[in-house]
Amino acid sequence: MTSGRKAPRRLSIFGSTGSIGQNTLDVVQQLGGRENYEILAVTGNDNVDLLAEQAKSVGARLAVTANAERYDALKAALAGSGITPAAGVSGLAEAADMDADWVMASIVGTAGLQPTLSAARMGATIALANKECLVSAGDLFVDAVRKGGGQLIPVDSEHSAIFQSLDEDQRHAVERIILTASGGPFRTWSRAEMANVTAAVARAHPNWSMGLKISIGSASMFNKALEMIEAKHLFDIRPDQIEVIVHPQSVIHSMVGYTDGSVIAQLGSPDMRTAIGYALEYPQRPALNVERLDFARLSRLDFEAPDEQRFPALRLARVALERGGLQGAIMNAAEEVAFHAFVEERIGFLEMADIAEAVMDLMISTGAASSMDDVFAADAEARHRATELVATRDKAA
Ligand code: NAD
Ligand code: MG
C-alpha cells in the first residue's frame, strides 16, 4: 500500500446473511480473508444456520441473531467453535460495541439504525448500505459518524458512483448529481397493469440480484426515492441539485455534473462487490474478480425521463425533501409498514405509495429532529398510523 492509510483490519458485518452481507464476505475472501482481516462480529436474523456457517468460515468472535427466539438454535449451531452466540437488541448492541475499524451496515430497514449508530459513535468507519439510516436520521446520523471520528463511505451503487466522481477540491463547481435508475421490472407498465401484481412478480429485478425489500423498492421506485434523500445527506447538496434519470442497462451507476458542463460518471457491471470493495479499501482500489464491461457487446446505453405519475414515490421524495425535518423518517417508516403489508398480500402494489403519502400528510406538522429520540418517536408514530391505514384497506381481513 502506498497511501498512509492502514487497511481496515478489524471488521464487523451487520446483516452478513443478506445479499450485501454475503457479497461483503465474498470481497473479504477475495482480498485475502483471514490473512488480511480479523472479523469481530457477524449478524443475521432468522437464518442462523447460514450465520453460524459464515461465523465459522471467517473465524468471527461473535455471531448475533436479531431474533431472540433463534438464540438456542444459533448456540447449538456454534457449539464447540469458540464463537460467542448472542441475540436480540442487546446482542446487536454487543456487536456494535466491539470497536471495529470498519463496519458494513447492511441490515435491511430501520432495524439497522440503532446498531449502526452505536458503531458510528464508537468511531468505526461505516460502509453504508443501509440507506434507511440516512433517510430517517439524516444529518444526526452524519454528525454521529463525524463526532465518532470515523468516516461514512457509501455502498449503495449510485452513491458509491457519486462518491467516486465527486472532486472534493471542486465542490463549489458541482452543479448537480444525477442518480441513475434501472426503472425496475415495471418500467414500461401502466398503473392498471401494476395494480394487481404480487410480490413474486415485483421482486424479479432485470439487472441486480438483491434482497426482497430493495427489489420491491426498485419496482415501485421507492428505492430511488430513498436514494434521493440519502444523496442529500451524504453529499450536502440542495434538493434541486438532485436529478434522476432512468437508464435501463444499469451500466452508468450515477454521475456528477460540474459548472463547466462536464459530467463525470462511474460505470461498471451491475455487481455490488465493486462498491463494497471500494468502501473496504478506500482510498485504494482493490483487485476484484467481477465481470468487466464489454462495450462492443453493450453497443448502446439508453436513457429516459422518470415518470412521477406512474411512480409516485419519486414525487414523495421531492415532497419529503422540500418539507425537510422528520418527513424522511416518516415516509420511510410508513412505507416499511406498507411494504410488509404488500408482501403479505394485504394491500396492493400501488397502495404502498398511497399509504406513505397519507401518513406524511397526517404528520406534516411534526417539527425537525433535535435528537435521535425525536427520530425514534416519529418513526413509531408513522408506523402506528400506517398500520391503521393498512387495516382499513386489508384485503385479507
Ligand atoms: P437482505 O434482505 O438480503 O438482507 C438483510 C440482512 O438484514 C440479513 O442479514 C437479515 O438477516 C438482516 N435482518 C433482517 N431483519 C432484521 C432485523 N429486524 N434486525 C436485524 N437484522 C435484520 O437485504 P439486502 O438486499 O442485503 O439489503 C441490505 C441493505 O442494503 C438495505 O438497506 C438495502 O437498501 C441496501 N442495499 C442493498 C443493495 C443490494 O444489492 N442488495 C444495494 C444497495 C443498497
Ligand atoms: Mg442503489
Coordinates of C-alpha atoms and ligand atoms in Angstrom, one line a residue:
M1 CA 0.0 0.0 0.0
T2 CA 1.3 3.4 -0.9
S3 CA -1.1 5.6 1.0
G4 CA -0.6 6.4 4.6
R5 CA -3.9 4.9 5.5
K6 CA -3.8 1.4 7.0
A7 CA -6.2 -1.1 5.6
P8 CA -9.1 -1.7 8.0
R9 CA -8.1 -4.8 9.8
R10 CA -10.9 -5.4 12.3
L11 CA -14.3 -5.7 10.6
S12 CA -17.8 -6.4 11.6
I13 CA -20.6 -7.2 9.2
F14 CA -24.1 -6.3 10.3
G15 CA -26.6 -8.2 8.2
S16 CA -24.0 -10.7 6.9
T17 CA -26.6 -13.3 5.9
G18 CA -28.2 -10.9 3.4
S19 CA -27.4 -10.1 -0.2
I20 CA -25.0 -7.3 0.6
G21 CA -23.6 -9.2 3.6
Q22 CA -22.8 -12.3 1.5
N23 CA -21.2 -10.1 -1.2
T24 CA -19.1 -8.4 1.5
L25 CA -17.8 -11.8 2.8
D26 CA -17.0 -12.7 -0.8
V27 CA -15.0 -9.5 -1.2
V28 CA -13.2 -10.1 2.1
Q29 CA -12.4 -13.6 0.9
Q30 CA -11.1 -12.3 -2.5
L31 CA -8.9 -9.8 -0.7
G32 CA -7.1 -12.4 1.5
G33 CA -9.7 -13.3 4.1
R34 CA -8.3 -14.1 7.5
E35 CA -4.8 -13.2 6.4
N36 CA -5.7 -9.6 6.0
Y37 CA -8.8 -9.0 8.1
E38 CA -10.0 -10.0 11.5
I39 CA -13.8 -10.4 11.7
L40 CA -15.2 -9.4 15.0
A41 CA -18.9 -9.8 14.6
V42 CA -21.4 -11.1 12.0
T43 CA -25.1 -10.6 12.5
G44 CA -28.2 -12.0 10.9
N45 CA -31.8 -12.7 11.7
D46 CA -33.8 -15.9 11.2
N47 CA -31.2 -17.9 9.2
V48 CA -28.9 -19.0 12.0
D49 CA -27.5 -22.0 10.1
L50 CA -26.1 -19.7 7.4
L51 CA -24.9 -17.2 10.1
A52 CA -23.1 -20.0 12.1
E53 CA -21.5 -21.3 8.9
Q54 CA -20.3 -17.8 8.0
A55 CA -19.0 -17.1 11.5
K56 CA -17.0 -20.3 11.4
S57 CA -15.6 -19.8 8.0
V58 CA -14.3 -16.4 8.8
G59 CA -13.4 -17.1 12.4
A60 CA -15.7 -14.4 13.8
R61 CA -15.6 -13.7 17.6
L62 CA -19.3 -13.0 17.9
A63 CA -22.4 -14.1 16.0
V64 CA -25.7 -12.4 16.6
T65 CA -29.2 -13.3 15.6
A66 CA -31.5 -10.3 15.8
N67 CA -34.3 -12.8 16.5
A68 CA -34.1 -13.7 20.2
E69 CA -36.2 -16.8 19.6
R70 CA -33.4 -18.2 17.4
Y71 CA -30.8 -17.9 20.2
D72 CA -30.8 -21.6 21.2
A73 CA -30.6 -22.7 17.6
L74 CA -27.6 -20.4 17.0
K75 CA -25.9 -21.6 20.1
A76 CA -26.3 -25.2 19.1
A77 CA -25.0 -24.5 15.6
L78 CA -21.9 -22.8 17.1
A79 CA -21.3 -25.4 19.7
G80 CA -17.6 -26.2 20.1
S81 CA -16.5 -23.4 17.7
G82 CA -15.4 -21.0 20.4
I83 CA -17.6 -18.3 18.8
T84 CA -19.8 -16.4 21.2
P85 CA -23.5 -16.5 20.3
A86 CA -25.8 -13.5 21.1
A87 CA -29.3 -12.5 20.3
G88 CA -31.8 -9.6 20.1
V89 CA -31.3 -5.9 20.6
S90 CA -28.7 -6.5 23.3
G91 CA -26.8 -8.9 21.0
L92 CA -26.7 -6.3 18.3
A93 CA -25.5 -3.7 20.8
E94 CA -22.7 -6.0 21.9
A95 CA -21.6 -6.3 18.3
A96 CA -21.7 -2.6 17.9
D97 CA -19.5 -2.1 21.0
M98 CA -16.7 -4.3 19.7
D99 CA -14.6 -1.4 18.5
A100 CA -14.3 -2.5 14.9
D101 CA -12.2 -0.3 12.5
W102 CA -14.8 -0.8 9.7
V103 CA -18.4 -1.9 9.8
M104 CA -20.5 -3.0 6.9
A105 CA -24.0 -1.6 7.7
S106 CA -26.2 -4.0 5.7
I107 CA -29.1 -4.8 7.9
V108 CA -32.3 -4.0 6.0
G109 CA -34.7 -1.3 7.1
T110 CA -34.8 0.9 10.2
A111 CA -33.8 -2.1 12.3
G112 CA -30.2 -1.2 11.2
L113 CA -30.3 2.3 12.6
Q114 CA -29.5 1.7 16.2
P115 CA -26.6 -0.7 15.8
T116 CA -25.1 1.3 13.0
L117 CA -25.4 4.5 15.1
S118 CA -23.7 2.8 18.0
A119 CA -20.8 1.6 15.9
A120 CA -20.5 5.1 14.4
R121 CA -20.3 6.6 17.9
M122 CA -17.5 4.0 18.7
G123 CA -15.6 5.6 15.8
A124 CA -15.8 2.9 13.2
T125 CA -15.7 3.7 9.6
I126 CA -19.2 3.0 8.3
A127 CA -19.6 1.3 4.9
L128 CA -23.3 2.3 4.5
A129 CA -25.6 0.0 2.5
N130 CA -28.5 0.6 4.9
K131 CA -29.8 3.9 3.3
E132 CA -32.7 3.9 5.8
C133 CA -30.2 5.2 8.4
L134 CA -29.7 8.4 6.4
V135 CA -33.3 8.7 5.3
S136 CA -34.6 8.5 8.9
A137 CA -31.9 10.2 10.9
G138 CA -30.4 12.4 8.2
D139 CA -27.8 14.9 9.5
L140 CA -28.0 13.5 13.0
F141 CA -26.5 10.3 11.6
V142 CA -23.9 12.1 9.6
D143 CA -23.0 14.1 12.8
A144 CA -22.7 10.9 14.8
V145 CA -20.2 9.4 12.4
R146 CA -18.2 12.7 12.3
K147 CA -18.2 13.0 16.1
G148 CA -17.1 9.4 16.5
G149 CA -14.1 10.1 14.3
G150 CA -14.9 7.6 11.7
Q151 CA -15.8 8.0 8.0
L152 CA -19.0 7.4 6.2
I153 CA -18.5 5.6 2.9
P154 CA -21.5 4.9 0.7
V155 CA -22.0 1.4 -0.6
D156 CA -25.3 2.0 -2.5
S157 CA -24.1 1.7 -6.1
E158 CA -25.4 5.2 -7.1
H159 CA -23.8 6.9 -4.1
S160 CA -20.6 5.0 -4.5
A161 CA -20.5 6.2 -8.1
I162 CA -21.1 9.8 -7.0
F163 CA -18.5 9.5 -4.2
Q164 CA -16.0 8.3 -6.8
S165 CA -17.0 11.0 -9.3
L166 CA -17.1 13.9 -6.9
D167 CA -14.0 16.1 -6.9
E168 CA -13.8 17.2 -3.3
D169 CA -11.4 20.1 -4.3
Q170 CA -14.0 21.4 -6.7
R171 CA -17.1 21.2 -4.5
H172 CA -18.0 24.8 -5.4
A173 CA -18.2 23.7 -9.1
V174 CA -20.6 20.9 -8.5
E175 CA -23.9 21.8 -10.2
R176 CA -25.9 18.6 -9.9
I177 CA -25.8 14.9 -9.2
I178 CA -27.6 12.5 -11.5
L179 CA -28.9 9.3 -9.9
T180 CA -29.4 6.6 -12.4
A181 CA -32.4 4.2 -12.0
S182 CA -32.9 1.0 -13.9
G183 CA -36.7 1.6 -13.9
G184 CA -37.2 -1.9 -12.5
P185 CA -39.4 -4.6 -13.9
F186 CA -42.4 -2.3 -14.4
R187 CA -40.5 0.4 -16.3
T188 CA -42.9 0.3 -19.2
W189 CA -46.0 -0.8 -17.4
S190 CA -49.2 1.2 -16.9
R191 CA -50.6 1.8 -13.5
A192 CA -53.5 -0.5 -14.3
E193 CA -51.1 -3.3 -15.1
M194 CA -49.2 -2.7 -11.9
A195 CA -52.3 -2.7 -9.7
N196 CA -52.6 -6.4 -9.3
V197 CA -49.0 -7.7 -9.3
T198 CA -47.8 -9.9 -6.5
A199 CA -44.6 -9.7 -4.6
A200 CA -43.2 -12.7 -6.5
V201 CA -43.6 -10.7 -9.8
A202 CA -42.4 -7.4 -8.4
R203 CA -39.2 -8.8 -6.9
A204 CA -37.8 -10.0 -10.2
H205 CA -35.3 -7.3 -11.0
P206 CA -34.0 -7.1 -14.6
N207 CA -30.3 -6.4 -13.6
W208 CA -29.5 -6.7 -10.0
S209 CA -29.9 -9.7 -7.6
M210 CA -30.8 -8.2 -4.2
G211 CA -32.8 -8.7 -1.0
L212 CA -36.6 -8.6 -1.0
K213 CA -37.2 -5.1 0.3
I214 CA -34.9 -3.3 -2.1
S215 CA -36.2 -5.5 -5.0
I216 CA -39.8 -4.4 -4.4
G217 CA -38.5 -0.9 -3.8
S218 CA -36.9 -1.0 -7.3
A219 CA -40.2 -2.0 -8.8
S220 CA -42.1 0.9 -7.2
M221 CA -39.1 3.2 -7.5
F222 CA -39.4 3.8 -3.7
N223 CA -35.8 2.7 -3.5
K224 CA -34.9 5.6 -5.8
A225 CA -36.9 7.9 -3.5
L226 CA -34.9 6.8 -0.5
E227 CA -31.7 7.3 -2.5
M228 CA -32.6 10.9 -3.4
I229 CA -32.8 11.6 0.3
E230 CA -29.7 9.6 1.1
A231 CA -27.8 11.7 -1.5
K232 CA -29.0 14.9 0.1
H233 CA -27.4 14.0 3.4
L234 CA -24.3 12.2 2.1
F235 CA -23.2 14.9 -0.3
D236 CA -24.7 18.0 1.4
I237 CA -26.4 19.4 -1.6
R238 CA -29.7 21.1 -2.3
P239 CA -32.7 19.1 -3.3
D240 CA -32.9 20.9 -6.6
Q241 CA -29.4 19.7 -7.5
I242 CA -30.6 16.1 -7.4
E243 CA -31.8 14.6 -10.7
V244 CA -33.0 11.1 -11.5
I245 CA -32.6 9.5 -15.0
V246 CA -33.9 6.1 -16.0
H247 CA -31.1 4.1 -17.5
P248 CA -32.3 0.5 -18.1
Q249 CA -28.9 -1.1 -18.5
S250 CA -27.6 -0.1 -15.1
V251 CA -24.1 0.4 -16.5
I252 CA -23.7 4.0 -15.5
H253 CA -24.1 3.8 -11.7
S254 CA -24.6 7.6 -11.4
M255 CA -22.9 10.9 -12.4
V256 CA -21.8 14.3 -11.2
G257 CA -22.4 17.4 -13.3
Y258 CA -20.0 20.4 -13.0
T259 CA -20.3 24.1 -13.8
D260 CA -18.1 23.8 -16.9
G261 CA -20.7 21.4 -18.4
S262 CA -18.6 18.3 -17.7
V263 CA -20.3 15.2 -16.4
I264 CA -18.2 12.6 -14.6
A265 CA -19.7 9.2 -14.3
Q266 CA -18.7 5.8 -12.8
L267 CA -19.5 2.8 -14.8
G268 CA -19.3 -0.9 -14.2
S269 CA -21.2 -4.2 -14.3
P270 CA -24.2 -4.4 -12.0
D271 CA -22.3 -6.1 -9.2
M272 CA -22.3 -4.7 -5.7
R273 CA -18.9 -6.2 -5.0
T274 CA -17.2 -3.3 -6.8
A275 CA -18.8 -0.7 -4.5
I276 CA -18.2 -2.9 -1.4
G277 CA -14.5 -3.4 -2.3
Y278 CA -14.2 0.4 -2.9
A279 CA -15.6 1.1 0.6
L280 CA -13.4 -1.6 2.2
E281 CA -10.1 -0.4 0.7
Y282 CA -10.8 3.3 0.2
P283 CA -8.8 5.2 -1.0
Q284 CA -7.1 2.3 -2.7
R285 CA -8.7 0.3 -5.5
P286 CA -8.6 -3.4 -4.8
A287 CA -8.2 -6.1 -7.4
L288 CA -11.6 -7.8 -7.8
N289 CA -12.8 -10.7 -9.7
V290 CA -16.0 -9.1 -11.1
E291 CA -17.3 -9.1 -14.7
R292 CA -15.6 -6.5 -16.9
L293 CA -17.7 -4.3 -19.1
D294 CA -17.5 -5.2 -22.8
F295 CA -18.5 -2.0 -24.6
A296 CA -18.6 -3.6 -28.0
R297 CA -21.1 -6.1 -26.8
L298 CA -23.1 -3.5 -24.9
S299 CA -23.2 -1.3 -28.0
R300 CA -25.7 1.2 -26.6
L301 CA -26.8 2.9 -23.4
D302 CA -30.4 4.2 -23.1
F303 CA -31.9 7.0 -21.0
E304 CA -35.5 8.1 -20.3
A305 CA -37.0 10.7 -18.1
P306 CA -38.6 9.2 -15.0
D307 CA -42.4 9.2 -14.8
E308 CA -43.7 10.5 -11.5
Q309 CA -47.3 9.8 -12.5
R310 CA -46.7 6.1 -12.7
F311 CA -44.1 6.1 -9.9
P312 CA -45.4 8.5 -7.3
A313 CA -42.6 7.5 -4.9
L314 CA -40.3 9.9 -6.8
R315 CA -42.7 12.7 -6.1
L316 CA -43.0 11.8 -2.5
A317 CA -39.2 12.1 -2.1
R318 CA -39.4 15.6 -3.5
V319 CA -42.1 16.4 -1.0
A320 CA -40.1 15.0 1.8
L321 CA -37.0 16.9 0.7
E322 CA -39.0 20.2 0.4
R323 CA -40.7 19.7 3.8
G324 CA -37.5 18.6 5.5
G325 CA -37.5 17.9 9.2
L326 CA -38.7 14.4 10.0
Q327 CA -40.6 13.8 6.8
G328 CA -37.9 11.4 5.6
A329 CA -38.2 9.3 8.7
I330 CA -42.0 9.4 8.4
M331 CA -42.0 8.4 4.7
N332 CA -39.5 5.6 5.3
A333 CA -41.4 4.1 8.3
A334 CA -44.8 4.3 6.7
E335 CA -43.5 2.7 3.5
E336 CA -41.8 -0.1 5.5
V337 CA -45.1 -1.0 7.1
A338 CA -46.9 -0.8 3.7
F339 CA -44.1 -3.0 2.1
H340 CA -44.7 -5.7 4.7
A341 CA -48.5 -5.5 4.1
F342 CA -47.9 -5.8 0.3
V343 CA -45.7 -8.8 0.8
E344 CA -48.4 -10.4 3.0
E345 CA -50.9 -9.7 0.2
R346 CA -53.0 -7.4 2.5
I347 CA -52.7 -4.4 0.2
G348 CA -52.0 -3.9 -3.5
F349 CA -48.7 -2.7 -5.1
L350 CA -49.9 0.8 -5.8
E351 CA -51.3 1.3 -2.3
M352 CA -47.8 1.3 -0.8
A353 CA -47.2 4.9 -2.1
D354 CA -50.8 5.9 -1.1
I355 CA -50.1 4.9 2.5
A356 CA -46.8 6.6 2.6
E357 CA -48.2 9.8 1.3
A358 CA -51.2 9.7 3.6
V359 CA -49.0 9.3 6.7
M360 CA -46.7 12.1 5.5
D361 CA -49.7 14.4 5.2
L362 CA -51.1 13.3 8.6
M363 CA -47.8 14.1 10.2
I364 CA -47.0 17.3 8.3
S365 CA -46.7 19.4 11.4
T366 CA -44.1 17.2 13.1
G367 CA -41.2 19.5 13.7
A368 CA -37.5 19.0 13.0
A369 CA -35.4 16.4 14.9
S370 CA -33.3 17.8 17.7
S371 CA -32.2 14.3 18.9
M372 CA -32.4 10.7 18.0
D373 CA -35.3 10.4 20.4
D374 CA -37.3 12.6 18.0
V375 CA -36.4 10.3 15.1
F376 CA -37.5 7.2 17.0
A377 CA -40.7 8.9 18.1
A378 CA -41.6 10.0 14.6
D379 CA -40.7 6.5 13.3
A380 CA -43.0 4.9 15.8
E381 CA -45.9 7.2 15.2
A382 CA -45.6 6.8 11.4
R383 CA -45.6 3.0 11.8
H384 CA -48.7 3.2 14.0
R385 CA -50.6 5.4 11.6
A386 CA -49.6 3.3 8.6
T387 CA -50.7 0.2 10.4
E388 CA -54.1 1.8 11.0
L389 CA -54.3 2.7 7.3
V390 CA -53.4 -0.8 6.2
A391 CA -56.1 -2.2 8.4
T392 CA -58.8 -0.1 6.7
R393 CA -57.7 -1.5 3.3
D394 CA -56.8 -5.0 4.3
K395 CA -57.8 -7.5 1.6
A396 CA -57.1 -10.5 3.9
A397 CA -59.2 -9.3 6.8
Ligands
NAD1 P1 -31.4 -8.7 2.6 O1 -32.8 -8.8 3.0 O2 -30.8 -9.6 1.6 O3 -30.5 -8.8 4.0 C1 -30.8 -8.1 5.1 C2 -30.0 -8.5 6.3 O4 -30.5 -7.9 7.5 C3 -29.9 -10.0 6.6 O5 -28.7 -10.3 7.2 C4 -31.0 -10.2 7.7 O6 -30.8 -11.3 8.5 C5 -30.9 -8.9 8.5 N1 -32.1 -8.5 9.1 C6 -33.4 -8.6 8.6 N2 -34.3 -8.1 9.5 C7 -33.6 -7.7 10.6 C8 -33.9 -7.2 11.8 N3 -35.2 -6.9 12.2 N4 -32.9 -6.9 12.7 C9 -31.6 -7.1 12.4 N5 -31.2 -7.7 11.2 C10 -32.2 -8.0 10.3 O7 -31.1 -7.2 2.2 P2 -30.0 -6.6 1.2 O8 -30.6 -6.6 -0.1 O9 -28.7 -7.2 1.5 O10 -30.1 -5.0 1.7 C11 -29.5 -4.6 2.9 C12 -29.4 -3.1 2.9 O11 -28.5 -2.7 1.9 C13 -30.7 -2.4 2.7 O12 -30.8 -1.2 3.4 C14 -30.7 -2.1 1.2 O13 -31.5 -1.0 0.8 C15 -29.2 -1.8 1.0 N6 -28.7 -2.0 -0.4 C16 -28.8 -3.3 -0.9 C17 -28.3 -3.5 -2.2 C18 -28.3 -4.8 -2.8 O14 -27.8 -5.0 -3.9 N7 -28.9 -5.9 -2.2 C19 -27.8 -2.4 -3.0 C20 -27.8 -1.1 -2.4 C21 -28.2 -1.0 -1.1
MG2 MG -28.9 1.8 -5.2

